[in-house]
CSV table of C-alpha atoms and ligand atoms in Angstrom, one decimal:
chain,number,residue,atom,x,y,z
D,1,MET,CA,-33.5,-20.1,-77.6
D,2,ILE,CA,-36.3,-21.1,-79.0
D,3,LYS,CA,-35.9,-24.9,-78.8
D,4,GLN,CA,-34.2,-24.4,-75.3
D,5,ALA,CA,-37.3,-21.9,-74.1
D,6,GLU,CA,-40.0,-24.8,-75.3
D,7,GLN,CA,-38.3,-27.7,-74.2
D,8,PHE,CA,-37.8,-26.4,-70.3
D,9,LEU,CA,-41.2,-24.7,-70.6
D,10,GLU,CA,-42.8,-28.2,-71.4
D,11,GLN,CA,-40.9,-29.7,-68.5
D,12,CYS,CA,-41.1,-27.3,-66.3
D,13,TYR,CA,-45.0,-27.0,-66.5
D,14,LYS,CA,-45.7,-30.3,-66.4
D,15,GLU,CA,-44.3,-31.1,-63.3
D,16,LEU,CA,-46.0,-28.0,-62.1
D,17,GLY,CA,-49.3,-29.7,-62.9
D,18,LYS,CA,-50.4,-27.0,-65.3
D,19,THR,CA,-52.7,-27.9,-68.2
D,20,GLU,CA,-52.3,-28.1,-71.8
D,21,ALA,CA,-53.7,-25.1,-72.4
D,22,GLU,CA,-51.5,-22.9,-70.2
D,23,LEU,CA,-48.3,-24.4,-71.7
D,24,ARG,CA,-49.7,-23.8,-74.8
D,25,ALA,CA,-50.5,-20.1,-74.3
D,26,ARG,CA,-47.0,-19.6,-72.4
D,27,THR,CA,-44.9,-21.1,-75.1
D,28,GLU,CA,-46.8,-19.0,-77.7
D,29,ALA,CA,-46.1,-15.8,-75.8
D,30,VAL,CA,-42.4,-16.6,-75.2
D,31,THR,CA,-42.0,-17.7,-78.8
D,32,GLN,CA,-43.1,-14.2,-79.4
D,33,GLU,CA,-41.3,-12.3,-77.2
D,34,ILE,CA,-38.3,-14.1,-78.3
D,35,ALA,CA,-38.7,-13.2,-82.3
D,36,GLU,CA,-39.5,-9.6,-81.1
D,37,THR,CA,-36.5,-8.8,-78.8
D,38,GLY,CA,-34.5,-11.7,-78.6
D,39,SER,CA,-35.3,-13.2,-75.4
D,40,TYR,CA,-37.7,-13.7,-72.8
D,41,THR,CA,-38.4,-12.8,-69.7
D,42,HIS,CA,-38.8,-15.9,-66.6
D,43,THR,CA,-41.8,-15.7,-64.5
D,44,TYR,CA,-41.0,-16.0,-61.2
D,45,GLU,CA,-42.8,-19.7,-60.8
D,46,GLU,CA,-40.4,-20.6,-63.9
D,47,LEU,CA,-37.1,-18.7,-62.0
D,48,GLU,CA,-37.8,-20.7,-59.0
D,49,TYR,CA,-38.5,-24.0,-60.6
D,50,GLY,CA,-35.6,-23.3,-62.9
D,51,ALA,CA,-33.2,-23.0,-60.1
D,52,LYS,CA,-34.3,-26.2,-58.1
D,53,MET,CA,-34.5,-28.3,-61.4
D,54,ALA,CA,-30.7,-27.2,-62.1
D,55,TRP,CA,-29.6,-28.3,-58.5
D,56,ARG,CA,-31.4,-31.6,-59.3
D,57,ASN,CA,-29.7,-31.9,-62.3
D,58,SER,CA,-26.0,-31.2,-60.3
D,59,ASN,CA,-24.3,-34.5,-60.9
D,60,ARG,CA,-21.4,-33.6,-58.8
D,61,CYS,CA,-24.1,-32.7,-55.6
D,62,ILE,CA,-24.5,-35.7,-53.1
D,63,GLY,CA,-26.9,-33.4,-51.5
D,64,ARG,CA,-29.6,-33.3,-54.3
D,65,LEU,CA,-32.6,-34.9,-51.8
D,66,PHE,CA,-33.2,-31.4,-50.9
D,67,TRP,CA,-33.4,-29.6,-54.4
D,68,ASN,CA,-37.3,-29.0,-53.9
D,69,ARG,CA,-36.6,-26.7,-50.7
D,70,LEU,CA,-34.5,-24.1,-52.2
D,71,GLU,CA,-35.2,-20.3,-51.6
D,72,VAL,CA,-35.0,-17.9,-54.6
D,73,LYS,CA,-34.4,-15.0,-54.3
D,74,ASP,CA,-35.3,-12.7,-57.5
D,75,GLN,CA,-32.9,-10.0,-57.6
D,76,ARG,CA,-33.3,-9.5,-61.5
D,77,HIS,CA,-34.4,-5.9,-60.6
D,78,LEU,CA,-31.1,-4.4,-59.5
D,79,GLY,CA,-28.8,-2.0,-61.7
D,80,THR,CA,-26.3,-0.7,-59.5
D,81,GLU,CA,-23.5,-1.9,-58.0
D,82,GLU,CA,-24.6,-0.5,-54.2
D,83,GLU,CA,-27.8,-2.6,-54.7
D,84,VAL,CA,-25.9,-5.7,-55.9
D,85,ALA,CA,-23.6,-5.7,-53.1
D,86,GLY,CA,-26.3,-5.2,-50.8
D,87,ALA,CA,-28.5,-8.1,-52.0
D,88,LEU,CA,-24.8,-10.3,-51.5
D,89,GLN,CA,-24.8,-9.5,-48.2
D,90,GLU,CA,-28.6,-10.1,-47.6
D,91,HIS,CA,-27.7,-13.5,-48.9
D,92,ILE,CA,-25.2,-14.4,-46.6
D,93,HIS,CA,-26.9,-13.1,-43.7
D,94,GLU,CA,-30.5,-14.8,-44.5
D,95,ALA,CA,-28.8,-17.9,-45.7
D,96,THR,CA,-27.0,-18.3,-42.7
D,97,ASN,CA,-30.2,-17.9,-40.5
D,98,GLY,CA,-28.2,-18.1,-37.3
D,99,GLY,CA,-26.8,-21.5,-37.9
D,100,ARG,CA,-29.7,-23.2,-39.5
D,101,ILE,CA,-28.4,-22.8,-42.9
D,102,GLN,CA,-31.3,-22.4,-45.5
D,103,SER,CA,-30.1,-23.2,-49.0
D,104,THR,CA,-30.7,-20.2,-51.0
D,105,ILE,CA,-29.6,-18.8,-54.8
D,106,SER,CA,-30.0,-15.0,-55.4
D,107,ILE,CA,-30.5,-14.4,-59.0
D,108,PHE,CA,-29.6,-11.3,-60.9
D,109,LYS,CA,-30.2,-10.1,-64.4
D,110,PRO,CA,-29.5,-12.1,-66.9
D,111,LYS,CA,-26.9,-11.7,-69.4
D,112,THR,CA,-27.9,-9.9,-72.8
D,113,ASP,CA,-26.3,-8.6,-75.3
D,114,ASP,CA,-25.7,-5.3,-73.6
D,115,GLY,CA,-23.8,-6.8,-71.1
D,116,GLU,CA,-23.4,-9.0,-67.4
D,117,VAL,CA,-23.1,-9.4,-64.1
D,118,LYS,CA,-20.3,-11.1,-62.7
D,119,ILE,CA,-18.6,-12.0,-59.8
D,120,TRP,CA,-15.4,-12.5,-59.3
D,121,ASN,CA,-15.0,-14.5,-55.9
D,122,HIS,CA,-15.1,-18.3,-56.2
D,123,GLN,CA,-17.8,-18.2,-53.0
D,124,LEU,CA,-19.2,-15.2,-51.4
D,125,LEU,CA,-17.2,-16.5,-48.3
D,126,ARG,CA,-13.4,-17.1,-48.8
D,127,TYR,CA,-10.2,-17.2,-47.1
D,128,ALA,CA,-7.5,-14.7,-48.5
D,129,GLY,CA,-3.9,-16.7,-49.4
D,130,TYR,CA,-0.8,-13.7,-49.7
D,131,GLU,CA,2.1,-15.0,-50.7
D,132,THR,CA,4.9,-14.3,-48.4
D,133,ASP,CA,9.0,-15.1,-48.6
D,134,GLU,CA,8.0,-17.2,-45.9
D,135,GLY,CA,5.5,-19.0,-48.1
D,136,ILE,CA,1.8,-18.4,-48.4
D,137,ILE,CA,-0.3,-17.3,-45.6
D,138,GLY,CA,-4.3,-18.4,-45.8
D,139,ASP,CA,-5.7,-20.1,-48.6
D,140,PRO,CA,-3.6,-21.2,-51.6
D,141,ASP,CA,-6.8,-21.5,-53.2
D,142,SER,CA,-7.4,-17.4,-53.2
D,143,VAL,CA,-4.1,-16.5,-54.4
D,144,ALA,CA,-4.9,-14.6,-57.6
D,145,LEU,CA,-8.1,-12.9,-56.4
D,146,THR,CA,-6.6,-11.9,-53.3
D,147,LYS,CA,-3.3,-10.2,-55.4
D,148,LYS,CA,-6.4,-8.3,-57.4
D,149,ALA,CA,-8.0,-7.2,-54.2
D,150,LEU,CA,-5.2,-5.7,-52.9
D,151,ASP,CA,-4.2,-4.2,-56.7
D,152,MET,CA,-7.7,-2.9,-56.1
D,153,GLY,CA,-6.6,-1.0,-52.8
D,154,TRP,CA,-8.3,-3.6,-50.6
D,155,GLU,CA,-6.0,-4.1,-47.1
D,156,GLY,CA,-5.7,-7.7,-45.7
D,157,ALA,CA,-5.0,-8.5,-42.2
D,158,GLY,CA,-2.7,-10.7,-43.0
D,159,THR,CA,-3.8,-13.7,-40.8
D,160,PRO,CA,-4.2,-17.1,-42.4
D,161,PHE,CA,-8.4,-16.6,-41.9
D,162,ASP,CA,-9.4,-13.0,-43.7
D,163,ILE,CA,-12.6,-12.7,-45.0
D,164,LEU,CA,-12.2,-11.5,-48.9
D,165,PRO,CA,-13.9,-8.4,-50.1
D,166,HIS,CA,-16.7,-9.1,-52.9
D,167,ILE,CA,-15.6,-8.3,-56.1
D,168,PHE,CA,-17.7,-8.0,-59.1
D,169,HIS,CA,-18.7,-6.1,-62.1
D,170,ILE,CA,-22.0,-5.0,-64.2
D,171,ASP,CA,-21.6,-4.5,-67.9
D,172,ASP,CA,-18.7,-2.9,-69.6
D,173,ARG,CA,-17.9,-0.4,-66.0
D,174,GLU,CA,-15.2,-0.9,-63.6
D,175,PRO,CA,-15.0,-3.8,-61.2
D,176,VAL,CA,-16.1,-2.5,-57.6
D,177,TRP,CA,-15.2,-3.8,-54.4
D,178,TYR,CA,-16.8,-4.1,-51.0
D,179,ASP,CA,-15.7,-5.5,-47.6
D,180,VAL,CA,-18.2,-8.1,-46.4
D,181,PRO,CA,-19.2,-6.5,-42.6
D,182,GLU,CA,-18.1,-8.8,-39.8
D,183,ASP,CA,-21.4,-9.0,-38.0
D,184,ILE,CA,-22.9,-11.3,-41.2
D,185,ILE,CA,-20.2,-14.0,-41.0
D,186,LEU,CA,-20.4,-16.7,-39.2
D,187,GLU,CA,-17.1,-18.7,-38.3
D,188,ILE,CA,-16.8,-22.1,-36.2
D,189,PRO,CA,-13.3,-22.1,-34.2
D,190,LEU,CA,-12.0,-25.7,-34.2
D,191,ARG,CA,-11.7,-28.4,-31.4
D,192,HIS,CA,-11.6,-31.7,-30.6
D,193,PRO,CA,-13.8,-33.9,-28.4
D,194,GLU,CA,-10.6,-35.5,-27.1
D,195,TYR,CA,-7.5,-33.6,-27.7
D,196,GLU,CA,-7.4,-30.2,-25.5
D,197,TRP,CA,-4.0,-29.4,-28.2
D,198,PHE,CA,-6.5,-29.1,-31.3
D,199,ARG,CA,-7.8,-25.5,-30.3
D,200,GLU,CA,-4.6,-24.2,-30.2
D,201,LEU,CA,-3.6,-24.7,-33.8
D,202,ASN,CA,-6.0,-21.9,-34.1
D,203,LEU,CA,-8.3,-23.1,-36.6
D,204,ARG,CA,-11.7,-22.0,-37.9
D,205,TRP,CA,-13.9,-22.2,-41.2
D,206,TYR,CA,-16.6,-20.2,-42.2
D,207,ALA,CA,-20.4,-21.7,-41.8
D,208,VAL,CA,-22.0,-21.2,-45.3
D,209,PRO,CA,-20.3,-22.3,-49.0
D,210,ILE,CA,-22.2,-20.1,-51.5
D,211,ILE,CA,-20.4,-20.7,-54.6
D,212,SER,CA,-20.9,-17.8,-56.9
D,213,ASP,CA,-18.7,-18.0,-60.0
D,214,MET,CA,-21.1,-20.1,-61.8
D,215,ARG,CA,-23.5,-19.5,-64.6
D,216,LEU,CA,-27.6,-20.7,-63.9
D,217,GLU,CA,-29.1,-21.9,-67.6
D,218,ILE,CA,-32.7,-21.6,-67.4
D,219,GLY,CA,-34.5,-22.4,-71.0
D,220,GLY,CA,-31.7,-20.9,-73.1
D,221,VAL,CA,-31.3,-17.8,-70.7
D,222,ASP,CA,-28.0,-17.4,-69.0
D,223,TYR,CA,-27.9,-15.8,-65.4
D,224,THR,CA,-24.0,-15.4,-64.8
D,225,CYS,CA,-24.6,-14.3,-61.7
D,226,ALA,CA,-26.6,-16.5,-59.5
D,227,PRO,CA,-24.9,-17.2,-56.1
D,228,PHE,CA,-26.1,-20.3,-54.2
D,229,ASN,CA,-25.6,-22.4,-51.0
D,230,GLY,CA,-26.3,-25.3,-49.4
D,231,TRP,CA,-24.4,-26.4,-46.3
D,232,TYR,CA,-21.3,-28.3,-45.5
D,233,MET,CA,-20.5,-31.8,-45.3
D,234,GLU,CA,-17.5,-32.3,-43.3
D,235,THR,CA,-14.9,-33.7,-45.6
D,236,GLU,CA,-15.0,-30.9,-47.9
D,237,ILE,CA,-13.3,-28.9,-45.0
D,238,GLY,CA,-11.3,-31.7,-43.3
D,239,ALA,CA,-10.3,-33.8,-45.9
D,240,ARG,CA,-9.7,-31.3,-48.6
D,241,ASN,CA,-9.6,-27.9,-47.4
D,242,PHE,CA,-7.0,-28.5,-44.5
D,243,ALA,CA,-5.7,-31.3,-46.2
D,244,ASP,CA,-5.0,-31.2,-49.5
D,245,ASP,CA,-1.3,-30.6,-49.6
D,246,PHE,CA,-1.9,-27.9,-52.2
D,247,ARG,CA,-4.5,-26.1,-49.6
D,248,TYR,CA,-4.1,-25.5,-45.8
D,249,ASN,CA,-1.7,-28.9,-45.7
D,250,LEU,CA,-2.3,-29.8,-42.0
D,251,LEU,CA,-1.8,-33.4,-42.3
D,252,PRO,CA,1.9,-33.5,-41.0
D,253,VAL,CA,0.8,-30.6,-38.4
D,254,VAL,CA,-2.1,-32.7,-37.1
D,255,ALA,CA,-0.1,-36.1,-37.3
D,256,GLU,CA,2.9,-34.7,-35.5
D,257,LYS,CA,1.1,-33.5,-32.6
D,258,MET,CA,-0.8,-36.6,-32.4
D,259,GLY,CA,2.9,-38.5,-32.1
D,260,LEU,CA,2.5,-40.4,-35.0
D,261,ASP,CA,5.6,-41.8,-37.1
D,262,THR,CA,5.3,-39.5,-39.7
D,263,ASN,CA,8.6,-41.5,-41.5
D,264,ARG,CA,6.4,-44.3,-42.6
D,265,ASN,CA,3.8,-44.5,-44.9
D,266,SER,CA,2.8,-47.8,-43.4
D,267,SER,CA,1.8,-46.3,-40.1
D,268,LEU,CA,-0.8,-44.5,-41.7
D,269,TRP,CA,-0.4,-41.3,-40.3
D,270,LYS,CA,-2.2,-39.2,-43.1
D,271,ASP,CA,-5.3,-41.4,-43.0
D,272,ARG,CA,-5.0,-41.1,-39.0
D,273,ALA,CA,-4.6,-37.3,-38.9
D,274,LEU,CA,-7.2,-37.0,-41.4
D,275,LEU,CA,-10.1,-39.0,-40.0
D,276,GLU,CA,-9.4,-36.8,-36.3
D,277,LEU,CA,-9.5,-33.7,-38.8
D,278,ASN,CA,-12.8,-34.6,-39.9
D,279,GLN,CA,-14.1,-35.5,-36.4
D,280,ALA,CA,-12.9,-32.1,-35.2
D,281,VAL,CA,-14.8,-30.5,-38.1
D,282,LEU,CA,-18.3,-32.4,-37.3
D,283,TYR,CA,-17.9,-31.8,-32.8
D,284,SER,CA,-17.2,-27.9,-33.6
D,285,PHE,CA,-19.9,-27.4,-36.2
D,286,GLN,CA,-22.3,-29.3,-34.0
D,287,GLN,CA,-21.4,-28.2,-30.7
D,288,ASP,CA,-22.2,-24.6,-32.1
D,289,GLY,CA,-25.1,-25.2,-33.7
D,290,VAL,CA,-24.5,-25.0,-36.9
D,291,SER,CA,-26.0,-27.1,-39.5
D,292,LEU,CA,-23.7,-29.8,-41.1
D,293,VAL,CA,-23.8,-33.0,-42.3
D,294,ASP,CA,-21.4,-36.0,-41.9
D,295,HIS,CA,-20.6,-38.2,-45.2
D,296,HIS,CA,-22.1,-41.5,-44.0
D,297,THR,CA,-25.5,-39.4,-43.6
D,298,ALA,CA,-25.3,-37.4,-46.8
D,299,ALA,CA,-24.7,-40.7,-48.9
D,300,TRP,CA,-27.8,-42.3,-47.1
D,301,GLN,CA,-29.4,-39.0,-48.5
D,302,PHE,CA,-28.6,-39.5,-51.8
D,303,GLN,CA,-29.9,-43.1,-51.5
D,304,VAL,CA,-33.5,-41.6,-50.9
D,305,PHE,CA,-32.9,-38.8,-53.6
D,306,GLN,CA,-32.3,-41.5,-56.3
D,307,ARG,CA,-35.8,-43.9,-54.9
D,308,ASN,CA,-37.3,-40.4,-55.1
D,309,GLU,CA,-36.3,-39.5,-58.6
D,310,HIS,CA,-36.9,-43.0,-59.9
D,311,LYS,CA,-40.8,-43.3,-58.5
D,312,GLN,CA,-41.1,-40.1,-60.3
D,313,ASN,CA,-39.5,-42.1,-63.8
D,314,ARG,CA,-36.7,-39.7,-63.8
D,315,GLN,CA,-33.0,-40.9,-64.2
D,316,VAL,CA,-30.7,-39.4,-62.0
D,317,THR,CA,-27.4,-38.5,-63.5
D,318,GLY,CA,-24.2,-38.4,-61.6
D,319,ASP,CA,-20.4,-38.2,-61.6
D,320,TRP,CA,-19.2,-41.2,-59.5
D,321,THR,CA,-15.6,-39.0,-59.2
D,322,TRP,CA,-17.3,-36.5,-57.5
D,323,LEU,CA,-20.2,-38.0,-55.6
D,324,ASN,CA,-17.7,-40.4,-53.7
D,325,PRO,CA,-16.9,-38.7,-50.2
D,326,PRO,CA,-13.2,-38.3,-50.4
D,327,VAL,CA,-13.2,-40.4,-46.7
D,328,SER,CA,-13.6,-43.8,-46.4
D,329,PRO,CA,-15.6,-44.0,-50.1
D,330,ALA,CA,-16.4,-47.9,-50.0
D,331,THR,CA,-18.1,-47.4,-47.0
D,332,THR,CA,-21.0,-45.7,-48.8
D,333,PRO,CA,-23.5,-47.2,-51.2
D,334,ILE,CA,-22.1,-45.0,-53.9
D,335,PHE,CA,-18.7,-46.2,-54.6
D,336,HIS,CA,-20.8,-49.3,-55.7
D,337,GLN,CA,-22.6,-47.6,-58.5
D,338,SER,CA,-22.3,-46.2,-61.7
D,339,PHE,CA,-24.2,-43.1,-63.2
D,340,GLU,CA,-24.4,-41.7,-66.4
D,341,ASP,CA,-22.7,-38.4,-66.6
D,342,ARG,CA,-24.9,-36.6,-68.8
D,343,MET,CA,-25.5,-32.8,-68.4
D,344,ASP,CA,-29.1,-32.0,-68.3
D,345,SER,CA,-30.6,-28.7,-68.7
D,346,PRO,CA,-31.3,-26.4,-66.5
D,347,ASN,CA,-28.0,-26.6,-64.6
D,348,TYR,CA,-25.0,-24.7,-63.2
D,349,PHE,CA,-22.2,-24.3,-65.8
D,350,TYR,CA,-18.3,-22.9,-65.1
D,351,GLN,CA,-17.7,-20.1,-66.7
D,352,LYS,CA,-14.6,-18.4,-67.8
D,353,CYS,CA,-12.6,-16.7,-64.8
D,354,PRO,CA,-13.3,-12.5,-65.5
D,355,PHE,CA,-9.7,-11.8,-64.3
D,356,SER,CA,-6.3,-13.4,-65.2
E,401,LIG,N1,-16.1,-27.9,-51.5
E,401,LIG,C1,-16.5,-26.1,-51.1
E,401,LIG,C2,-15.7,-25.6,-50.2
E,401,LIG,O1,-15.1,-26.4,-49.4
E,401,LIG,C3,-17.8,-26.0,-51.4
E,401,LIG,C4,-18.6,-26.8,-52.3
E,401,LIG,C5,-20.5,-26.8,-52.3
E,401,LIG,N2,-20.4,-27.1,-51.1
E,401,LIG,C6,-21.7,-27.5,-50.4
E,401,LIG,N3,-21.7,-28.3,-49.6
E,401,LIG,N4,-23.0,-27.2,-50.8
E,401,LIG,O2,-15.3,-24.5,-49.9
């Protein structure tokens, strides 16, 4: 941990324009704290900048141009279930910001030998998926967590778009669940600029994607509970959540409504349906004044990020397979580049699912 702490402090303090003396003093203090207690406590400044660096180092994220505009909420002092549940709701409310989405991370107490805080949900807002005799209702991606929630006594309405409760545990205590108050959830009913019938599909999606199951690592400290959000790129909803055949699987439904020949691959019905789904997502969010970026603009913003980083003499690492949008990738500059996929620290990591 001492090694990781030293390395982090050096880069962090240099980028923040601190003096050699400040770096030396802080490194000494941290080294001593680790020797005495086995760990150390980040200052707010270190926590804030570390979380931003972690975003900047996220190889799969196309939205990194805005890494320095992250709102960092320090929730390390919270200890009870009630407090954590309240802080998660506060995160949703503040990040939503009436539709002008604010990139936000809430950081709870780090993992220690005494225990850890862990959220079971993949995102703070996510739709349930119910296994029924007629197939899955809702989001197939949520089937396992939905079962857990039902086991714990939660009751879902049974529609395709029921927001799951927050489920989390603190240290070795039993997991708890809390319903998300409806008045803090912003959702967008989907409609299409030309197809009147689109409305009748009764599709909707929530405004803010808040990843809640990843670990934030800063200078050797593991924040196992650190939910964070940006805003959506339209393809995430239109080309994946609604289109994947293992998710809402709506391409056949949309193609049918469009009157396309779904019996021949060469009619390109999948591609045409895909495009209209994405158009509907863009149109609906825009009309409702909710932040969302299209994939062409996002790819352009990523180019600006690359130029900025180059000027700072920092290498941009990346995962080509994730940076490319799932719609028309070759029309963006990303497709024609290559990236080194190296995980620098600080960063966000997957962690073992606490259930199943
Ligand atoms: N792809 C995920 C979803 O559809 C969200 C991942 C984070 N996305 C973001 N724009 N920050 O829910």
